[in-house]
Amino acid sequence: MDKAQDSKSWSIRDIIPENHPRRESLLIREKLIEAMEKSILVPQGLIAHGRGECFDYLIGEKTQNFAEKAIEAAAATLLLAKTPVISINGNMAALVPEGLVRLAEETNAKLEVNLFYRDERREKVIAEVLYKANAKEVLGVGEDASTVIPELFSQRRRVSPKGIYIADVVLLGLEDGDRTEALVKMGKKVIAIDINPLSRTSRTATITIVDNIIRAVPRLVEKAKELKSKNKEELEQIVLNYNNKNVLAESLKFIANRLTQLSLSL
Ligand code: ATP
Ligand code: MG
């Protein structure tokens, strides 16, 4: 470890040149490392993020049309929901806490902490991050996570009886396939933000937003604001016209075409 890394007196913002082509991505990594140091994130969260970065390369690091379609359907679904819940894990709390709180406000959704590697301290730290981002209520902390999702054997099966357990729509991000499947089996509509169109979560969810959570959450907030002026029938029409299989297929075709184009330009 060199001397600069030994001290906390330096800022990574000063070390990475302004014109570094991967500056944003490096700053995001740093954010995650800081979150790990504060126990918001576990080291496994860093690995999950690395997998995501790879897919971001493949989709061209932009919100593509297939994601826009899913974002519109997701916003409409959240606005139509009776008991929507946004499920929060370490990566989400580390990267987009304010955006998630705003999305909850715009769509009248509840916020609930749900962790793969659950421990009470981390639950509390994540809830604090959300309160600091202006959340009014955070479910799933301590005794509140007292109900069990059937057919799920990790700690993520513990949910709030006021939140995920009774939710008709659950929005989640960077989630494991097992729990997505269990929630769908319970009859819930699941909106997943997962940049890997091949993951089990992406393939099981009702609506899959194949995009980086950093871009998808602010876009969802904008979309929810915009769609609020529409009536129930118009929102239902958006949901009815949406086809998740087609959107996933579009994302794969996009990647395939993009790679072909790139290979021809060499
Ligand atoms: P599954 O269990 O659904 O097959 P997995 O085991 O491959 O998924 P996990 O590590 O459980 O994946 O969850 C991380 C998922 O989130 C991966 O599909 C990864 O590509 C995706 N991901 C990582 N970083 C981001 C990000 N910043 N935005 C959106 N998705 C991301
Ligand atoms: Mg998994």
CSV table of C-alpha atoms and ligand atoms in Angstrom, one decimal:
chain,number,residue,atom,x,y,z
A,1,MET,CA,0.0,0.0,0.0
A,2,ASP,CA,1.5,3.3,-1.0
A,3,LYS,CA,1.7,6.3,1.3
A,4,ALA,CA,-1.3,8.1,-0.2
A,5,GLN,CA,-3.5,5.1,0.5
A,6,ASP,CA,-2.4,5.0,4.1
A,7,SER,CA,-3.9,8.3,5.0
A,8,LYS,CA,-7.5,9.5,5.0
A,9,SER,CA,-6.4,13.1,4.3
A,10,TRP,CA,-6.7,12.6,0.5
A,11,SER,CA,-9.8,12.6,-1.6
A,12,ILE,CA,-10.2,10.2,-4.5
A,13,ARG,CA,-11.8,13.0,-6.4
A,14,ASP,CA,-8.4,14.8,-6.5
A,15,ILE,CA,-6.5,11.7,-7.4
A,16,ILE,CA,-8.5,10.6,-10.5
A,17,PRO,CA,-8.0,13.2,-13.3
A,18,GLU,CA,-11.1,15.1,-14.4
A,19,ASN,CA,-10.6,13.8,-17.9
A,20,HIS,CA,-10.1,10.2,-16.9
A,21,PRO,CA,-12.4,8.2,-19.3
A,22,ARG,CA,-13.6,5.9,-16.4
A,23,ARG,CA,-13.7,8.7,-13.8
A,24,GLU,CA,-17.5,8.2,-13.0
A,25,SER,CA,-17.1,4.5,-12.7
A,26,LEU,CA,-14.1,4.8,-10.4
A,27,LEU,CA,-15.9,7.3,-8.2
A,28,ILE,CA,-18.8,4.8,-7.9
A,29,ARG,CA,-16.4,2.1,-6.9
A,30,GLU,CA,-15.0,4.4,-4.2
A,31,LYS,CA,-18.5,5.1,-2.9
A,32,LEU,CA,-19.0,1.4,-2.5
A,33,ILE,CA,-15.8,0.9,-0.7
A,34,GLU,CA,-16.7,3.7,1.7
A,35,ALA,CA,-20.1,2.0,2.2
A,36,MET,CA,-18.3,-1.2,3.0
A,37,GLU,CA,-16.2,0.6,5.6
A,38,LYS,CA,-19.4,1.9,7.2
A,39,SER,CA,-20.9,-1.6,7.2
A,40,ILE,CA,-23.6,-0.6,4.7
A,41,LEU,CA,-22.2,-3.1,2.3
A,42,VAL,CA,-20.6,-6.5,2.6
A,43,PRO,CA,-17.6,-7.5,0.4
A,44,GLN,CA,-19.9,-9.7,-1.6
A,45,GLY,CA,-21.7,-6.6,-2.7
A,46,LEU,CA,-18.5,-5.4,-4.4
A,47,ILE,CA,-18.3,-8.6,-6.4
A,48,ALA,CA,-22.0,-8.2,-7.5
A,49,HIS,CA,-21.2,-4.6,-8.6
A,50,GLY,CA,-18.2,-5.9,-10.6
A,51,ARG,CA,-20.5,-8.2,-12.5
A,52,GLY,CA,-22.8,-5.3,-13.1
A,53,GLU,CA,-20.0,-3.1,-14.5
A,54,CYS,CA,-19.3,-5.7,-17.1
A,55,PHE,CA,-22.9,-5.6,-18.4
A,56,ASP,CA,-22.8,-1.8,-18.4
A,57,TYR,CA,-19.9,-2.0,-20.9
A,58,LEU,CA,-22.1,-4.3,-23.0
A,59,ILE,CA,-25.1,-2.0,-23.1
A,60,GLY,CA,-22.9,1.0,-23.8
A,61,GLU,CA,-23.3,2.7,-20.4
A,62,LYS,CA,-26.5,4.4,-21.3
A,63,THR,CA,-30.2,3.8,-20.6
A,64,GLN,CA,-31.3,2.1,-23.8
A,65,ASN,CA,-34.7,1.9,-25.3
A,66,PHE,CA,-35.5,-1.5,-23.8
A,67,ALA,CA,-34.9,0.0,-20.3
A,68,GLU,CA,-37.0,3.0,-21.1
A,69,LYS,CA,-39.9,0.8,-21.9
A,70,ALA,CA,-39.5,-1.2,-18.7
A,71,ILE,CA,-39.1,2.1,-16.6
A,72,GLU,CA,-42.4,3.4,-18.0
A,73,ALA,CA,-44.2,0.1,-17.2
A,74,ALA,CA,-42.6,0.0,-13.8
A,75,ALA,CA,-43.7,3.6,-13.0
A,76,ALA,CA,-47.2,2.8,-14.1
A,77,THR,CA,-47.3,-0.4,-12.1
A,78,LEU,CA,-46.1,1.4,-8.9
A,79,LEU,CA,-48.7,4.1,-9.3
A,80,LEU,CA,-51.5,1.5,-9.8
A,81,ALA,CA,-50.3,-0.6,-6.9
A,82,LYS,CA,-52.3,-0.7,-3.6
A,83,THR,CA,-49.4,-1.6,-1.3
A,84,PRO,CA,-46.1,-1.1,-3.2
A,85,VAL,CA,-42.8,-1.7,-1.4
A,86,ILE,CA,-39.2,-0.8,-2.4
A,87,SER,CA,-36.9,-3.5,-1.0
A,88,ILE,CA,-33.5,-2.1,-0.1
A,89,ASN,CA,-30.2,-3.9,0.2
A,90,GLY,CA,-26.6,-2.6,0.8
A,91,ASN,CA,-25.8,-1.8,-2.8
A,92,MET,CA,-29.0,0.2,-3.3
A,93,ALA,CA,-28.5,2.1,0.0
A,94,ALA,CA,-24.9,2.8,-1.0
A,95,LEU,CA,-25.6,4.1,-4.5
A,96,VAL,CA,-29.0,5.7,-4.7
A,97,PRO,CA,-30.5,6.4,-1.2
A,98,GLU,CA,-32.0,9.8,-2.1
A,99,GLY,CA,-33.5,8.5,-5.3
A,100,LEU,CA,-35.1,5.6,-3.6
A,101,VAL,CA,-36.7,7.8,-1.0
A,102,ARG,CA,-38.0,10.1,-3.6
A,103,LEU,CA,-39.4,7.2,-5.6
A,104,ALA,CA,-41.2,6.0,-2.5
A,105,GLU,CA,-42.7,9.5,-2.0
A,106,GLU,CA,-43.8,9.8,-5.6
A,107,THR,CA,-45.5,6.4,-5.7
A,108,ASN,CA,-46.7,6.1,-2.1
A,109,ALA,CA,-44.4,3.1,-1.6
A,110,LYS,CA,-43.0,1.8,1.6
A,111,LEU,CA,-39.3,1.3,2.1
A,112,GLU,CA,-38.1,-2.0,3.6
A,113,VAL,CA,-34.6,-3.2,4.4
A,114,ASN,CA,-34.0,-6.8,3.1
A,115,LEU,CA,-30.6,-8.2,3.1
A,116,PHE,CA,-29.0,-11.4,1.9
A,117,TYR,CA,-26.4,-11.2,4.7
A,118,ARG,CA,-28.7,-9.9,7.4
A,119,ASP,CA,-27.5,-8.8,10.7
A,120,GLU,CA,-29.1,-6.3,13.1
A,121,ARG,CA,-26.4,-3.8,13.0
A,122,ARG,CA,-26.3,-3.6,9.2
A,123,GLU,CA,-30.1,-3.3,9.1
A,124,LYS,CA,-29.9,-0.3,11.4
A,125,VAL,CA,-27.0,1.3,9.5
A,126,ILE,CA,-29.0,1.0,6.2
A,127,ALA,CA,-32.1,2.4,7.8
A,128,GLU,CA,-30.1,5.3,9.1
A,129,VAL,CA,-28.8,6.0,5.6
A,130,LEU,CA,-32.4,6.1,4.4
A,131,TYR,CA,-33.6,8.4,7.2
A,132,LYS,CA,-30.7,10.7,6.4
A,133,ALA,CA,-32.0,10.8,2.8
A,134,ASN,CA,-35.3,11.9,4.3
A,135,ALA,CA,-37.2,8.7,4.6
A,136,LYS,CA,-40.2,8.9,6.9
A,137,GLU,CA,-40.5,5.3,7.8
A,138,VAL,CA,-38.2,2.3,7.1
A,139,LEU,CA,-39.6,-1.2,7.6
A,140,GLY,CA,-37.7,-4.5,8.0
A,141,VAL,CA,-35.5,-3.5,10.9
A,142,GLY,CA,-35.1,-5.7,14.0
A,143,GLU,CA,-38.4,-7.2,15.3
A,144,ASP,CA,-40.3,-5.7,12.5
A,145,ALA,CA,-38.9,-8.4,10.1
A,146,SER,CA,-41.0,-11.0,11.8
A,147,THR,CA,-42.9,-12.7,9.0
A,148,VAL,CA,-41.5,-15.4,6.8
A,149,ILE,CA,-41.7,-15.8,3.0
A,150,PRO,CA,-42.4,-19.4,2.3
A,151,GLU,CA,-39.9,-21.6,0.3
A,152,LEU,CA,-37.0,-19.4,1.0
A,153,PHE,CA,-34.2,-20.5,3.3
A,154,SER,CA,-31.8,-17.6,3.6
A,155,GLN,CA,-32.2,-14.7,6.0
A,156,ARG,CA,-33.9,-12.7,3.2
A,157,ARG,CA,-37.0,-14.7,4.0
A,158,ARG,CA,-37.7,-12.5,7.0
A,159,VAL,CA,-39.9,-9.6,6.0
A,160,SER,CA,-42.1,-7.0,7.6
A,161,PRO,CA,-45.8,-8.0,8.0
A,162,LYS,CA,-46.6,-4.3,7.1
A,163,GLY,CA,-44.3,-4.3,4.0
A,164,ILE,CA,-43.1,-7.0,1.6
A,165,TYR,CA,-45.4,-9.7,3.2
A,166,ILE,CA,-48.6,-7.9,2.2
A,167,ALA,CA,-47.2,-6.0,-0.8
A,168,ASP,CA,-48.9,-6.4,-4.2
A,169,VAL,CA,-45.8,-4.8,-6.0
A,170,VAL,CA,-42.2,-5.1,-4.9
A,171,LEU,CA,-39.4,-3.2,-6.5
A,172,LEU,CA,-35.9,-4.6,-5.9
A,173,GLY,CA,-32.4,-4.3,-7.3
A,174,LEU,CA,-29.3,-6.4,-7.5
A,175,GLU,CA,-31.3,-9.3,-6.1
A,176,ASP,CA,-30.8,-13.0,-6.0
A,177,GLY,CA,-32.9,-15.2,-8.2
A,178,ASP,CA,-34.3,-17.3,-5.4
A,179,ARG,CA,-36.1,-14.5,-3.6
A,180,THR,CA,-37.4,-13.0,-6.8
A,181,GLU,CA,-38.9,-16.4,-7.7
A,182,ALA,CA,-40.4,-16.8,-4.2
A,183,LEU,CA,-42.0,-13.3,-4.3
A,184,VAL,CA,-43.5,-14.0,-7.8
A,185,LYS,CA,-44.8,-17.4,-6.4
A,186,MET,CA,-46.6,-15.5,-3.7
A,187,GLY,CA,-48.5,-13.7,-6.4
A,188,LYS,CA,-46.6,-10.4,-6.2
A,189,LYS,CA,-45.6,-8.3,-9.2
A,190,VAL,CA,-41.9,-7.9,-9.0
A,191,ILE,CA,-40.0,-5.0,-10.7
A,192,ALA,CA,-36.3,-5.8,-10.8
A,193,ILE,CA,-33.5,-3.4,-11.6
A,194,ASP,CA,-30.8,-5.8,-12.9
A,195,ILE,CA,-28.3,-4.9,-15.6
A,196,ASN,CA,-27.7,-8.5,-16.4
A,197,PRO,CA,-30.5,-9.7,-18.7
A,198,LEU,CA,-29.4,-13.3,-18.2
A,199,SER,CA,-29.7,-13.5,-14.4
A,200,ARG,CA,-32.4,-15.5,-12.8
A,201,THR,CA,-33.9,-12.4,-11.3
A,202,SER,CA,-34.1,-10.7,-14.7
A,203,ARG,CA,-35.8,-13.8,-16.2
A,204,THR,CA,-38.3,-14.3,-13.3
A,205,ALA,CA,-39.3,-10.7,-12.6
A,206,THR,CA,-42.6,-9.3,-13.9
A,207,ILE,CA,-40.8,-6.2,-15.2
A,208,THR,CA,-37.1,-6.1,-15.7
A,209,ILE,CA,-35.2,-2.8,-16.0
A,210,VAL,CA,-31.9,-3.8,-17.7
A,211,ASP,CA,-29.9,-0.8,-16.7
A,212,ASN,CA,-27.5,0.5,-14.1
A,213,ILE,CA,-29.4,1.3,-10.9
A,214,ILE,CA,-27.5,4.7,-10.8
A,215,ARG,CA,-29.3,5.8,-14.0
A,216,ALA,CA,-32.5,3.8,-13.6
A,217,VAL,CA,-33.7,5.2,-10.2
A,218,PRO,CA,-33.6,8.9,-11.1
A,219,ARG,CA,-35.3,8.0,-14.4
A,220,LEU,CA,-38.0,6.1,-12.6
A,221,VAL,CA,-38.6,9.1,-10.3
A,222,GLU,CA,-39.0,11.4,-13.4
A,223,LYS,CA,-41.3,8.9,-15.1
A,224,ALA,CA,-43.5,8.5,-12.0
A,225,LYS,CA,-43.9,12.3,-11.7
A,226,GLU,CA,-44.8,12.5,-15.4
A,227,LEU,CA,-47.3,9.6,-15.3
A,228,LYS,CA,-49.1,10.9,-12.2
A,229,SER,CA,-51.2,13.1,-14.4
A,230,LYS,CA,-52.6,10.1,-16.3
A,231,ASN,CA,-55.8,8.4,-15.2
A,232,LYS,CA,-56.1,4.8,-14.1
A,233,GLU,CA,-57.2,3.5,-17.5
A,234,GLU,CA,-54.2,5.1,-19.2
A,235,LEU,CA,-51.8,3.6,-16.7
A,236,GLU,CA,-53.4,0.2,-17.1
A,237,GLN,CA,-53.0,0.5,-20.9
A,238,ILE,CA,-49.3,1.1,-20.5
A,239,VAL,CA,-49.0,-2.0,-18.3
A,240,LEU,CA,-51.1,-4.1,-20.7
A,241,ASN,CA,-49.0,-3.1,-23.7
A,242,TYR,CA,-45.8,-4.1,-21.9
A,243,ASN,CA,-44.2,-7.5,-22.6
A,244,ASN,CA,-41.2,-8.4,-20.4
A,245,LYS,CA,-40.0,-11.3,-22.6
A,246,ASN,CA,-39.9,-9.0,-25.6
A,247,VAL,CA,-37.9,-6.4,-23.6
A,248,LEU,CA,-35.4,-9.0,-22.4
A,249,ALA,CA,-35.0,-10.3,-26.0
A,250,GLU,CA,-34.5,-6.7,-27.2
A,251,SER,CA,-31.7,-6.2,-24.7
A,252,LEU,CA,-29.9,-9.3,-25.8
A,253,LYS,CA,-30.3,-8.4,-29.5
A,254,PHE,CA,-29.0,-5.0,-28.7
A,255,ILE,CA,-25.9,-6.4,-27.1
A,256,ALA,CA,-25.4,-8.9,-29.9
A,257,ASN,CA,-25.7,-6.2,-32.6
A,258,ARG,CA,-23.5,-3.8,-30.7
A,259,LEU,CA,-20.8,-6.4,-30.4
A,260,THR,CA,-21.1,-7.2,-34.1
A,261,GLN,CA,-20.8,-3.5,-35.0
A,262,LEU,CA,-17.8,-3.1,-32.7
A,263,SER,CA,-16.1,-6.1,-34.2
A,264,LEU,CA,-16.5,-4.7,-37.7
A,265,SER,CA,-15.1,-1.4,-36.7
A,266,LEU,CA,-11.8,-2.9,-35.6
B,1,ATP,P1,-29.3,-14.4,-10.0
B,1,ATP,O1,-29.3,-15.1,-8.7
B,1,ATP,O2,-30.5,-13.6,-10.3
B,1,ATP,O3,-29.0,-15.4,-11.1
B,1,ATP,P2,-26.6,-13.4,-9.7
B,1,ATP,O4,-26.4,-14.5,-8.6
B,1,ATP,O5,-25.8,-13.5,-10.9
B,1,ATP,O6,-28.1,-13.3,-10.0
B,1,ATP,P3,-26.2,-11.5,-7.6
B,1,ATP,O7,-24.8,-11.3,-7.3
B,1,ATP,O8,-27.2,-12.3,-6.8
B,1,ATP,O9,-26.3,-12.0,-9.1
B,1,ATP,O10,-26.9,-10.0,-7.9
B,1,ATP,C1,-26.3,-9.0,-8.6
B,1,ATP,C2,-27.1,-8.8,-9.8
B,1,ATP,O11,-27.2,-7.4,-10.0
B,1,ATP,C3,-26.3,-9.3,-11.1
B,1,ATP,O12,-27.1,-9.7,-12.1
B,1,ATP,C4,-25.5,-8.0,-11.5
B,1,ATP,O13,-25.3,-8.0,-12.9
B,1,ATP,C5,-26.6,-6.9,-11.2
B,1,ATP,N1,-25.9,-5.6,-10.9
B,1,ATP,C6,-24.7,-5.3,-10.3
B,1,ATP,N2,-24.5,-4.0,-10.2
B,1,ATP,C7,-25.6,-3.4,-10.7
B,1,ATP,C8,-25.9,-2.0,-10.9
B,1,ATP,N3,-25.1,-1.0,-10.5
B,1,ATP,N4,-27.1,-1.8,-11.4
B,1,ATP,C9,-28.0,-2.8,-11.8
B,1,ATP,N5,-27.7,-4.1,-11.7
B,1,ATP,C10,-26.5,-4.4,-11.2
B,2,MG,MG,-27.7,-15.2,-7.2
